[in-house]
Amino acid sequence: MRFLNFILVAIAGGILIYSTVDMPPWADPSSPASVHVSPRYIEKTLEETATPNVVTSVLADYRGYDTLGETTVIFTAGMCCILLLRRVSKR
Amino acid sequence: MISRYESIIITTLCKLLIPVIQLYGLYVIMHGHSSPGGGFQGGVILGASFILLVISHGLDEVKKRMSEKLNTIFCSFGLLIYAGLGVLALIFGGNYLDYGHLPIPVTIAEARYLGILGIEIGVGITVMAVMISIFLDISSVGEQE
């Protein structure tokens, strides 16, 4: 059984390593991720949002929904901890 | 239940250190526009300063400053600022979370700048309150004030 697990892990790892062969080279300006919306964000962020930090403007403005979701996740985690851990005394 | 740490060196050092840490947390939140940082990181620093206060000065000292009720209100207040700014942009004729339409008498780019600042503050408040809330619940073994 342990040997079978090892073979499964080796096959999964081999598939993952094989898939990295197709990935674009490091810092390639013509890779798919660098030609879609990234250049527009980098060129227009100062003019559209007056924010020097591109990361902040993408995080909070262009991808505002995403950050709202992240904040909601944190809020939900806090509420779940209150529900699970806090003992409310009944007076 | 964590009580006050019986060492004058530790309590004095923490008393000196905590305001500096909180000031740095506020700086990280407000300066997220032009340097690494923002709401999440600054909120975590602010929350860590309160956790340091729990460890050094005991649980009662923190509950005097930041009660559990106030803390729970802060949890939802930060998210309310965030979602409320989105709804405000919706009311004044933009898309949801489109800060360019906020009713501020500046140019669209500067309105977006201020909108980003507003939601960073909201995120910071929520992250800080959630961190304090989880730590208080664990360290007080769930006993409410």
PDB file of N, CA and C in Angstrom, chain B residues 2 6 13-14 16 23 25 46 56 61 64 66 74 76 84 100 110-111 115 124 133 135 139 141-143:
ATOM      1  N   ILE B   2      -5.034  35.349  30.787  1.00  0.00           N
ATOM      2  CA  ILE B   2      -3.679  35.880  30.882  1.00  0.00           C
ATOM      3  C   ILE B   2      -3.703  37.059  31.844  1.00  0.00           C
ATOM      4  N   GLU B   6       4.533  39.788  35.601  1.00  0.00           N
ATOM      5  CA  GLU B   6       5.134  40.401  36.791  1.00  0.00           C
ATOM      6  C   GLU B   6       6.595  40.729  36.548  1.00  0.00           C
ATOM      7  N   LEU B  13       8.797  48.318  28.917  1.00  0.00           N
ATOM      8  CA  LEU B  13       9.233  48.272  27.523  1.00  0.00           C
ATOM      9  C   LEU B  13       8.028  48.200  26.589  1.00  0.00           C
ATOM     10  N   CYS B  14       7.037  47.387  26.966  1.00  0.00           N
ATOM     11  CA  CYS B  14       5.866  47.265  26.098  1.00  0.00           C
ATOM     12  C   CYS B  14       5.081  48.563  26.088  1.00  0.00           C
ATOM     13  N   LEU B  16       6.315  51.472  26.243  1.00  0.00           N
ATOM     14  CA  LEU B  16       7.004  52.381  25.326  1.00  0.00           C
ATOM     15  C   LEU B  16       6.842  51.962  23.873  1.00  0.00           C
ATOM     16  N   LEU B  23       1.481  53.574  15.749  1.00  0.00           N
ATOM     17  CA  LEU B  23       1.737  54.667  14.813  1.00  0.00           C
ATOM     18  C   LEU B  23       2.240  54.107  13.483  1.00  0.00           C
ATOM     19  N   GLY B  25       1.573  51.152  12.295  1.00  0.00           N
ATOM     20  CA  GLY B  25       0.441  50.517  11.618  1.00  0.00           C
ATOM     21  C   GLY B  25      -0.398  51.532  10.872  1.00  0.00           C
ATOM     22  N   LEU B  46      -1.648  46.718  13.635  1.00  0.00           N
ATOM     23  CA  LEU B  46      -2.438  47.282  14.739  1.00  0.00           C
ATOM     24  C   LEU B  46      -2.941  46.176  15.666  1.00  0.00           C
ATOM     25  N   SER B  56       1.570  41.450  27.760  1.00  0.00           N
ATOM     26  CA  SER B  56       2.374  42.123  28.778  1.00  0.00           C
ATOM     27  C   SER B  56       1.526  42.654  29.928  1.00  0.00           C
ATOM     28  N   GLU B  61      -6.703  44.734  31.183  1.00  0.00           N
ATOM     29  CA  GLU B  61      -6.243  46.027  30.696  1.00  0.00           C
ATOM     30  C   GLU B  61      -6.751  46.284  29.279  1.00  0.00           C
ATOM     31  N   LYS B  64     -10.490  46.892  29.129  1.00  0.00           N
ATOM     32  CA  LYS B  64     -10.848  48.250  29.535  1.00  0.00           C
ATOM     33  C   LYS B  64     -10.776  49.194  28.341  1.00  0.00           C
ATOM     34  N   MET B  66     -10.522  48.205  24.886  1.00  0.00           N
ATOM     35  CA  MET B  66     -11.234  47.726  23.699  1.00  0.00           C
ATOM     36  C   MET B  66     -12.140  46.581  24.134  1.00  0.00           C
ATOM     37  N   PHE B  74     -16.542  47.085  15.541  1.00  0.00           N
ATOM     38  CA  PHE B  74     -15.474  47.461  14.602  1.00  0.00           C
ATOM     39  C   PHE B  74     -15.369  46.451  13.461  1.00  0.00           C
ATOM     40  N   SER B  76     -17.636  44.729  11.946  1.00  0.00           N
ATOM     41  CA  SER B  76     -18.596  44.947  10.867  1.00  0.00           C
ATOM     42  C   SER B  76     -18.481  46.355  10.306  1.00  0.00           C
ATOM     43  N   GLY B  84     -20.219  50.314   1.781  1.00  0.00           N
ATOM     44  CA  GLY B  84     -20.952  51.570   1.716  1.00  0.00           C
ATOM     45  C   GLY B  84     -20.392  52.513   0.670  1.00  0.00           C
ATOM     46  N   GLY B 100     -14.697  56.825  -8.984  1.00  0.00           N
ATOM     47  CA  GLY B 100     -14.664  58.055  -9.756  1.00  0.00           C
ATOM     48  C   GLY B 100     -15.952  58.850  -9.654  1.00  0.00           C
ATOM     49  N   GLU B 110      -8.427  61.937  -8.711  1.00  0.00           N
ATOM     50  CA  GLU B 110      -8.241  62.167  -7.274  1.00  0.00           C
ATOM     51  C   GLU B 110      -9.372  61.557  -6.459  1.00  0.00           C
ATOM     52  N   ALA B 111     -10.591  61.533  -7.014  1.00  0.00           N
ATOM     53  CA  ALA B 111     -11.693  60.867  -6.315  1.00  0.00           C
ATOM     54  C   ALA B 111     -11.400  59.378  -6.167  1.00  0.00           C
ATOM     55  N   GLY B 115     -11.057  57.300  -2.813  1.00  0.00           N
ATOM     56  CA  GLY B 115     -11.852  56.088  -2.628  1.00  0.00           C
ATOM     57  C   GLY B 115     -10.986  54.920  -2.201  1.00  0.00           C
ATOM     58  N   GLY B 124      -8.470  47.911   6.993  1.00  0.00           N
ATOM     59  CA  GLY B 124      -7.613  47.926   8.178  1.00  0.00           C
ATOM     60  C   GLY B 124      -8.394  47.741   9.455  1.00  0.00           C
ATOM     61  N   SER B 133     -10.298  40.065  18.145  1.00  0.00           N
ATOM     62  CA  SER B 133     -11.438  39.254  18.578  1.00  0.00           C
ATOM     63  C   SER B 133     -11.051  37.787  18.729  1.00  0.00           C
ATOM     64  N   PHE B 135      -8.028  36.538  19.117  1.00  0.00           N
ATOM     65  CA  PHE B 135      -7.057  36.339  20.196  1.00  0.00           C
ATOM     66  C   PHE B 135      -7.723  36.447  21.573  1.00  0.00           C
ATOM     67  N   SER B 139      -7.684  33.479  24.286  1.00  0.00           N
ATOM     68  CA  SER B 139      -6.925  33.649  25.525  1.00  0.00           C
ATOM     69  C   SER B 139      -7.823  33.731  26.752  1.00  0.00           C
ATOM     70  N   VAL B 141     -10.460  31.848  27.119  1.00  0.00           N
ATOM     71  CA  VAL B 141     -11.178  30.572  27.113  1.00  0.00           C
ATOM     72  C   VAL B 141     -12.678  30.808  26.915  1.00  0.00           C
ATOM     73  N   GLY B 142     -12.998  31.795  26.110  1.00  0.00           N
ATOM     74  CA  GLY B 142     -14.386  32.004  25.730  1.00  0.00           C
ATOM     75  C   GLY B 142     -15.239  32.699  26.752  1.00  0.00           C
ATOM     76  N   GLU B 143     -14.649  33.094  27.885  1.00  0.00           N
ATOM     77  CA  GLU B 143     -15.484  33.762  28.886  1.00  0.00           C
ATOM     78  C   GLU B 143     -15.711  35.208  28.477  1.00  0.00           C
TER      79      GLU B 143
END
